[in-house]
Short mmCIF file of N, CA and C in Angstrom, two decimals:
data_model
loop_
_atom_site.label_atom_id
_atom_site.label_comp_id
_atom_site.label_asym_id
_atom_site.label_seq_id
_atom_site.Cartn_x
_atom_site.Cartn_y
_atom_site.Cartn_z
N MET A 1 -60.10 29.35 -33.47
CA MET A 1 -60.64 28.30 -32.64
C MET A 1 -60.36 26.95 -33.26
N THR A 2 -60.42 25.95 -32.46
CA THR A 2 -60.16 24.60 -32.94
C THR A 2 -61.46 23.88 -33.23
N ASP A 3 -61.37 22.83 -34.03
CA ASP A 3 -62.55 22.05 -34.40
C ASP A 3 -62.79 20.87 -33.48
N ARG A 4 -62.07 20.81 -32.40
CA ARG A 4 -62.23 19.70 -31.46
C ARG A 4 -63.50 19.90 -30.65
N PRO A 5 -64.19 18.79 -30.35
CA PRO A 5 -65.36 18.93 -29.49
C PRO A 5 -64.91 19.26 -28.08
N PRO A 6 -65.76 19.92 -27.33
CA PRO A 6 -65.36 20.26 -25.96
C PRO A 6 -65.17 18.99 -25.14
N ASN A 7 -64.22 19.07 -24.25
CA ASN A 7 -63.91 17.96 -23.34
C ASN A 7 -63.56 16.68 -24.09
N SER A 8 -62.77 16.77 -25.15
CA SER A 8 -62.42 15.59 -25.93
C SER A 8 -61.63 14.59 -25.11
N SER A 9 -60.84 15.03 -24.18
CA SER A 9 -60.08 14.10 -23.35
C SER A 9 -61.02 13.35 -22.41
N ASN A 10 -62.06 14.00 -21.90
CA ASN A 10 -63.03 13.33 -21.04
C ASN A 10 -63.86 12.33 -21.83
N THR A 11 -64.18 12.65 -23.10
CA THR A 11 -64.96 11.74 -23.94
C THR A 11 -64.18 10.46 -24.19
N ALA A 12 -62.91 10.57 -24.48
CA ALA A 12 -62.09 9.39 -24.72
C ALA A 12 -62.00 8.53 -23.46
N LYS A 13 -61.89 9.16 -22.34
CA LYS A 13 -61.79 8.42 -21.09
C LYS A 13 -63.10 7.70 -20.78
N SER A 14 -64.24 8.35 -21.01
CA SER A 14 -65.51 7.71 -20.72
C SER A 14 -65.79 6.55 -21.68
N GLU A 15 -65.30 6.65 -22.93
CA GLU A 15 -65.47 5.56 -23.88
C GLU A 15 -64.67 4.34 -23.45
N SER A 16 -63.48 4.54 -22.91
CA SER A 16 -62.68 3.41 -22.46
C SER A 16 -63.30 2.77 -21.22
N ASP A 17 -64.02 3.57 -20.43
CA ASP A 17 -64.71 3.02 -19.27
C ASP A 17 -65.90 2.16 -19.68
N ARG A 18 -66.41 2.37 -20.86
CA ARG A 18 -67.58 1.62 -21.33
C ARG A 18 -67.22 0.26 -21.93
N ILE A 19 -65.98 -0.08 -22.04
CA ILE A 19 -65.58 -1.37 -22.61
C ILE A 19 -66.09 -2.46 -21.67
N PRO A 20 -66.91 -3.36 -22.20
CA PRO A 20 -67.48 -4.39 -21.31
C PRO A 20 -66.43 -5.40 -20.87
N LEU A 21 -66.66 -5.94 -19.72
CA LEU A 21 -65.79 -6.99 -19.21
C LEU A 21 -66.01 -8.26 -20.02
N PRO A 22 -65.02 -9.11 -20.11
CA PRO A 22 -65.22 -10.40 -20.79
C PRO A 22 -66.29 -11.21 -20.06
N LEU A 23 -66.96 -12.07 -20.81
CA LEU A 23 -68.04 -12.89 -20.25
C LEU A 23 -67.53 -13.74 -19.10
N GLN A 24 -66.30 -14.17 -19.18
CA GLN A 24 -65.72 -14.99 -18.12
C GLN A 24 -65.75 -14.26 -16.78
N GLN A 25 -65.54 -12.95 -16.80
CA GLN A 25 -65.54 -12.17 -15.57
C GLN A 25 -66.94 -11.70 -15.19
N ARG A 26 -67.79 -11.41 -16.19
CA ARG A 26 -69.13 -10.92 -15.89
C ARG A 26 -70.04 -12.00 -15.33
N ASP A 27 -70.03 -13.16 -15.99
CA ASP A 27 -70.95 -14.24 -15.60
C ASP A 27 -70.25 -15.58 -15.74
N PRO A 28 -69.52 -16.02 -14.72
CA PRO A 28 -68.75 -17.26 -14.81
C PRO A 28 -69.61 -18.49 -15.08
N LYS A 29 -70.84 -18.53 -14.54
CA LYS A 29 -71.71 -19.68 -14.78
C LYS A 29 -72.08 -19.80 -16.26
N LYS A 30 -72.46 -18.68 -16.85
CA LYS A 30 -72.83 -18.68 -18.26
C LYS A 30 -71.62 -19.03 -19.13
N TYR A 31 -70.46 -18.53 -18.74
CA TYR A 31 -69.24 -18.83 -19.47
C TYR A 31 -68.94 -20.33 -19.42
N ALA A 32 -69.09 -20.93 -18.25
CA ALA A 32 -68.85 -22.37 -18.11
C ALA A 32 -69.85 -23.17 -18.94
N HIS A 33 -71.10 -22.71 -18.94
CA HIS A 33 -72.14 -23.40 -19.73
C HIS A 33 -71.81 -23.32 -21.22
N LEU A 34 -71.40 -22.16 -21.69
CA LEU A 34 -71.06 -22.00 -23.10
C LEU A 34 -69.83 -22.83 -23.49
N ARG A 35 -68.86 -22.91 -22.58
CA ARG A 35 -67.69 -23.76 -22.86
C ARG A 35 -68.08 -25.23 -22.94
N ALA A 36 -68.97 -25.66 -22.05
CA ALA A 36 -69.43 -27.05 -22.08
C ALA A 36 -70.20 -27.32 -23.37
N GLU A 37 -71.01 -26.37 -23.80
CA GLU A 37 -71.78 -26.54 -25.04
C GLU A 37 -70.85 -26.57 -26.24
N ALA A 38 -69.79 -25.78 -26.21
CA ALA A 38 -68.83 -25.79 -27.31
C ALA A 38 -68.05 -27.10 -27.35
N ALA A 39 -67.79 -27.67 -26.18
CA ALA A 39 -67.05 -28.93 -26.13
C ALA A 39 -67.90 -30.10 -26.63
N ALA A 40 -69.20 -30.05 -26.37
CA ALA A 40 -70.09 -31.14 -26.79
C ALA A 40 -71.41 -30.55 -27.29
N PRO A 41 -71.41 -30.07 -28.53
CA PRO A 41 -72.62 -29.42 -29.02
C PRO A 41 -73.79 -30.39 -29.15
N TYR A 42 -74.97 -29.89 -28.89
CA TYR A 42 -76.23 -30.63 -29.03
C TYR A 42 -76.33 -31.85 -28.11
N ARG A 43 -75.68 -31.81 -26.96
CA ARG A 43 -75.74 -32.94 -26.03
C ARG A 43 -77.18 -33.17 -25.57
N GLY A 44 -77.87 -32.11 -25.24
CA GLY A 44 -79.26 -32.23 -24.78
C GLY A 44 -80.16 -32.80 -25.86
N LEU A 45 -79.96 -32.37 -27.09
CA LEU A 45 -80.75 -32.89 -28.20
C LEU A 45 -80.47 -34.37 -28.42
N ARG A 46 -79.19 -34.75 -28.35
CA ARG A 46 -78.85 -36.17 -28.52
C ARG A 46 -79.49 -37.02 -27.44
N ARG A 47 -79.43 -36.55 -26.20
CA ARG A 47 -80.05 -37.30 -25.10
C ARG A 47 -81.56 -37.44 -25.32
N PHE A 48 -82.19 -36.37 -25.75
CA PHE A 48 -83.62 -36.42 -26.02
C PHE A 48 -83.93 -37.47 -27.09
N ILE A 49 -83.13 -37.49 -28.14
CA ILE A 49 -83.34 -38.46 -29.22
C ILE A 49 -83.12 -39.88 -28.71
N TYR A 50 -82.05 -40.09 -27.94
CA TYR A 50 -81.79 -41.43 -27.39
C TYR A 50 -82.94 -41.91 -26.52
N ILE A 51 -83.42 -41.04 -25.66
CA ILE A 51 -84.52 -41.43 -24.75
C ILE A 51 -85.79 -41.66 -25.54
N SER A 52 -86.07 -40.81 -26.53
CA SER A 52 -87.27 -40.99 -27.34
C SER A 52 -87.24 -42.30 -28.11
N PHE A 53 -86.11 -42.59 -28.72
CA PHE A 53 -86.01 -43.84 -29.48
C PHE A 53 -86.07 -45.06 -28.56
N ALA A 54 -85.49 -44.95 -27.38
CA ALA A 54 -85.55 -46.06 -26.43
C ALA A 54 -86.99 -46.29 -25.98
N ALA A 55 -87.73 -45.21 -25.75
CA ALA A 55 -89.14 -45.35 -25.36
C ALA A 55 -89.94 -45.96 -26.50
N SER A 56 -89.69 -45.51 -27.71
CA SER A 56 -90.38 -46.06 -28.87
C SER A 56 -90.07 -47.55 -29.03
N GLY A 57 -88.81 -47.92 -28.88
CA GLY A 57 -88.42 -49.32 -28.98
C GLY A 57 -89.04 -50.16 -27.88
N SER A 58 -89.16 -49.59 -26.69
CA SER A 58 -89.78 -50.32 -25.58
C SER A 58 -91.26 -50.58 -25.85
N ILE A 59 -91.94 -49.57 -26.36
CA ILE A 59 -93.36 -49.75 -26.69
C ILE A 59 -93.52 -50.80 -27.79
N GLY A 60 -92.68 -50.70 -28.82
CA GLY A 60 -92.74 -51.68 -29.91
C GLY A 60 -92.42 -53.08 -29.42
N ALA A 61 -91.42 -53.20 -28.57
CA ALA A 61 -91.06 -54.52 -28.03
C ALA A 61 -92.21 -55.10 -27.22
N PHE A 62 -92.87 -54.26 -26.45
CA PHE A 62 -94.01 -54.72 -25.66
C PHE A 62 -95.14 -55.23 -26.57
N ILE A 63 -95.41 -54.51 -27.61
CA ILE A 63 -96.48 -54.93 -28.54
C ILE A 63 -96.12 -56.24 -29.23
N PHE A 64 -94.89 -56.35 -29.71
CA PHE A 64 -94.50 -57.59 -30.38
C PHE A 64 -94.40 -58.75 -29.39
N LEU A 65 -94.04 -58.47 -28.15
CA LEU A 65 -94.01 -59.52 -27.14
C LEU A 65 -95.42 -60.06 -26.88
N THR A 66 -96.38 -59.16 -26.81
CA THR A 66 -97.77 -59.63 -26.61
C THR A 66 -98.24 -60.43 -27.81
N GLN A 67 -97.84 -60.05 -29.01
CA GLN A 67 -98.21 -60.83 -30.19
C GLN A 67 -97.56 -62.22 -30.14
N LEU A 68 -96.31 -62.27 -29.69
CA LEU A 68 -95.64 -63.56 -29.57
C LEU A 68 -96.31 -64.44 -28.52
N LEU A 69 -96.66 -63.84 -27.39
CA LEU A 69 -97.33 -64.62 -26.34
C LEU A 69 -98.70 -65.11 -26.76
N ALA A 70 -99.35 -64.34 -27.61
CA ALA A 70 -100.67 -64.73 -28.11
C ALA A 70 -100.55 -65.75 -29.24
N GLY A 71 -99.38 -65.89 -29.80
CA GLY A 71 -99.17 -66.84 -30.89
C GLY A 71 -99.61 -66.30 -32.24
N ARG A 72 -99.79 -65.01 -32.36
CA ARG A 72 -100.23 -64.39 -33.61
C ARG A 72 -99.02 -64.05 -34.47
N ASP A 73 -99.00 -64.48 -35.69
CA ASP A 73 -97.96 -64.15 -36.66
C ASP A 73 -96.55 -64.21 -36.07
N VAL A 74 -96.21 -65.35 -35.53
CA VAL A 74 -94.91 -65.52 -34.86
C VAL A 74 -93.76 -65.28 -35.84
N THR A 75 -93.92 -65.70 -37.09
CA THR A 75 -92.83 -65.53 -38.06
C THR A 75 -92.57 -64.07 -38.38
N GLU A 76 -93.57 -63.21 -38.26
CA GLU A 76 -93.36 -61.78 -38.48
C GLU A 76 -93.03 -61.06 -37.19
N ALA A 77 -93.62 -61.46 -36.09
CA ALA A 77 -93.46 -60.75 -34.82
C ALA A 77 -92.08 -60.97 -34.21
N LEU A 78 -91.51 -62.17 -34.37
CA LEU A 78 -90.22 -62.47 -33.75
C LEU A 78 -89.09 -61.58 -34.27
N PRO A 79 -88.92 -61.43 -35.60
CA PRO A 79 -87.83 -60.54 -36.06
C PRO A 79 -88.07 -59.08 -35.64
N ASN A 80 -89.32 -58.67 -35.66
CA ASN A 80 -89.62 -57.30 -35.25
C ASN A 80 -89.34 -57.09 -33.76
N PHE A 81 -89.63 -58.08 -32.95
CA PHE A 81 -89.36 -58.02 -31.53
C PHE A 81 -87.85 -57.89 -31.28
N VAL A 82 -87.09 -58.68 -32.01
CA VAL A 82 -85.62 -58.64 -31.88
C VAL A 82 -85.08 -57.27 -32.29
N ILE A 83 -85.64 -56.69 -33.35
CA ILE A 83 -85.20 -55.37 -33.80
C ILE A 83 -85.51 -54.32 -32.73
N GLN A 84 -86.69 -54.40 -32.14
CA GLN A 84 -87.06 -53.43 -31.10
C GLN A 84 -86.15 -53.55 -29.87
N ILE A 85 -85.83 -54.77 -29.50
CA ILE A 85 -84.91 -54.98 -28.37
C ILE A 85 -83.52 -54.43 -28.71
N ALA A 86 -83.09 -54.62 -29.96
CA ALA A 86 -81.79 -54.10 -30.39
C ALA A 86 -81.77 -52.57 -30.35
N VAL A 87 -82.88 -51.95 -30.75
CA VAL A 87 -82.97 -50.49 -30.72
C VAL A 87 -82.85 -50.00 -29.27
N VAL A 88 -83.57 -50.64 -28.36
CA VAL A 88 -83.51 -50.24 -26.95
C VAL A 88 -82.08 -50.43 -26.42
N ALA A 89 -81.47 -51.55 -26.73
CA ALA A 89 -80.10 -51.81 -26.26
C ALA A 89 -79.12 -50.77 -26.82
N LEU A 90 -79.27 -50.43 -28.08
CA LEU A 90 -78.40 -49.43 -28.70
C LEU A 90 -78.57 -48.07 -28.04
N MET A 91 -79.79 -47.68 -27.77
CA MET A 91 -80.03 -46.37 -27.15
C MET A 91 -79.50 -46.33 -25.72
N VAL A 92 -79.64 -47.41 -24.98
CA VAL A 92 -79.09 -47.46 -23.63
C VAL A 92 -77.57 -47.36 -23.69
N TRP A 93 -76.96 -48.07 -24.62
CA TRP A 93 -75.50 -48.01 -24.77
C TRP A 93 -75.05 -46.60 -25.13
N LEU A 94 -75.77 -45.94 -26.05
CA LEU A 94 -75.40 -44.58 -26.44
C LEU A 94 -75.56 -43.60 -25.27
N LEU A 95 -76.60 -43.78 -24.48
CA LEU A 95 -76.77 -42.93 -23.29
C LEU A 95 -75.63 -43.13 -22.30
N GLN A 96 -75.24 -44.37 -22.09
CA GLN A 96 -74.12 -44.64 -21.18
C GLN A 96 -72.82 -44.05 -21.72
N LEU A 97 -72.60 -44.17 -23.01
CA LEU A 97 -71.41 -43.59 -23.63
C LEU A 97 -71.41 -42.07 -23.48
N GLU A 98 -72.57 -41.47 -23.67
CA GLU A 98 -72.70 -40.02 -23.52
C GLU A 98 -72.40 -39.59 -22.08
N SER A 99 -72.93 -40.33 -21.12
CA SER A 99 -72.70 -40.00 -19.70
C SER A 99 -71.23 -40.16 -19.33
N LYS A 100 -70.61 -41.22 -19.84
CA LYS A 100 -69.19 -41.45 -19.55
C LYS A 100 -68.34 -40.32 -20.14
N THR A 101 -68.67 -39.89 -21.34
CA THR A 101 -67.94 -38.79 -21.98
C THR A 101 -68.12 -37.50 -21.20
N GLU A 102 -69.33 -37.25 -20.73
CA GLU A 102 -69.59 -36.05 -19.95
C GLU A 102 -68.80 -36.05 -18.64
N GLN A 103 -68.76 -37.20 -17.97
CA GLN A 103 -68.01 -37.30 -16.72
C GLN A 103 -66.52 -37.08 -16.97
N THR A 104 -66.02 -37.63 -18.06
CA THR A 104 -64.61 -37.45 -18.41
C THR A 104 -64.31 -35.98 -18.67
N ASN A 105 -65.20 -35.31 -19.41
CA ASN A 105 -64.99 -33.89 -19.71
C ASN A 105 -65.07 -33.03 -18.45
N GLN A 106 -65.97 -33.38 -17.52
CA GLN A 106 -66.06 -32.62 -16.28
C GLN A 106 -64.80 -32.79 -15.44
N ALA A 107 -64.30 -34.01 -15.38
CA ALA A 107 -63.07 -34.24 -14.62
C ALA A 107 -61.90 -33.51 -15.25
N LYS A 108 -61.86 -33.50 -16.57
CA LYS A 108 -60.80 -32.80 -17.28
C LYS A 108 -60.88 -31.30 -17.02
N GLY A 109 -62.10 -30.75 -17.02
CA GLY A 109 -62.29 -29.33 -16.74
C GLY A 109 -61.88 -28.97 -15.33
N LYS A 110 -62.18 -29.84 -14.37
CA LYS A 110 -61.78 -29.58 -12.98
C LYS A 110 -60.27 -29.59 -12.84
N ARG A 111 -59.61 -30.52 -13.54
CA ARG A 111 -58.15 -30.58 -13.47
C ARG A 111 -57.54 -29.32 -14.08
N GLN A 112 -58.11 -28.86 -15.22
CA GLN A 112 -57.59 -27.67 -15.85
C GLN A 112 -57.82 -26.43 -14.98
N LYS A 113 -58.98 -26.37 -14.35
CA LYS A 113 -59.29 -25.24 -13.48
C LYS A 113 -58.35 -25.23 -12.28
N ALA A 114 -58.07 -26.41 -11.73
CA ALA A 114 -57.16 -26.51 -10.59
C ALA A 114 -55.73 -26.12 -10.99
N ALA A 115 -55.38 -26.42 -12.23
CA ALA A 115 -54.04 -26.08 -12.71
C ALA A 115 -53.93 -24.61 -13.11
N GLY A 116 -55.10 -23.92 -13.19
CA GLY A 116 -55.07 -22.51 -13.53
C GLY A 116 -55.22 -22.24 -15.01
N LYS A 117 -55.51 -23.26 -15.79
CA LYS A 117 -55.73 -23.09 -17.23
C LYS A 117 -57.21 -22.94 -17.45
N ASP A 118 -57.64 -21.80 -17.94
CA ASP A 118 -59.07 -21.61 -18.19
C ASP A 118 -59.30 -20.97 -19.47
#
């Protein structure tokens, strides 16, 4: 007798049937999301940080503006007010830059998809 397990040809065939499909074919949405994340890692985290810092700068600017309007410690409040406004301006600029980059990447992806490169 041989030492082969019974139905060895059927076992090999069933194992090849169990090979999973690539993620691109199984779940195209998830695949697209993962490609976008690989192209721009931590985009959501960066946006959260930009918005948080902009909100913080806005609150600080409001407080220093009220101090300036009240005439309290103008020599200290004015530079701090300018810094808070600069922080808000920087965060807005970074958000716009992030959005522009995202739009560029989306357009590039659409062109590649239309050309058949995926």
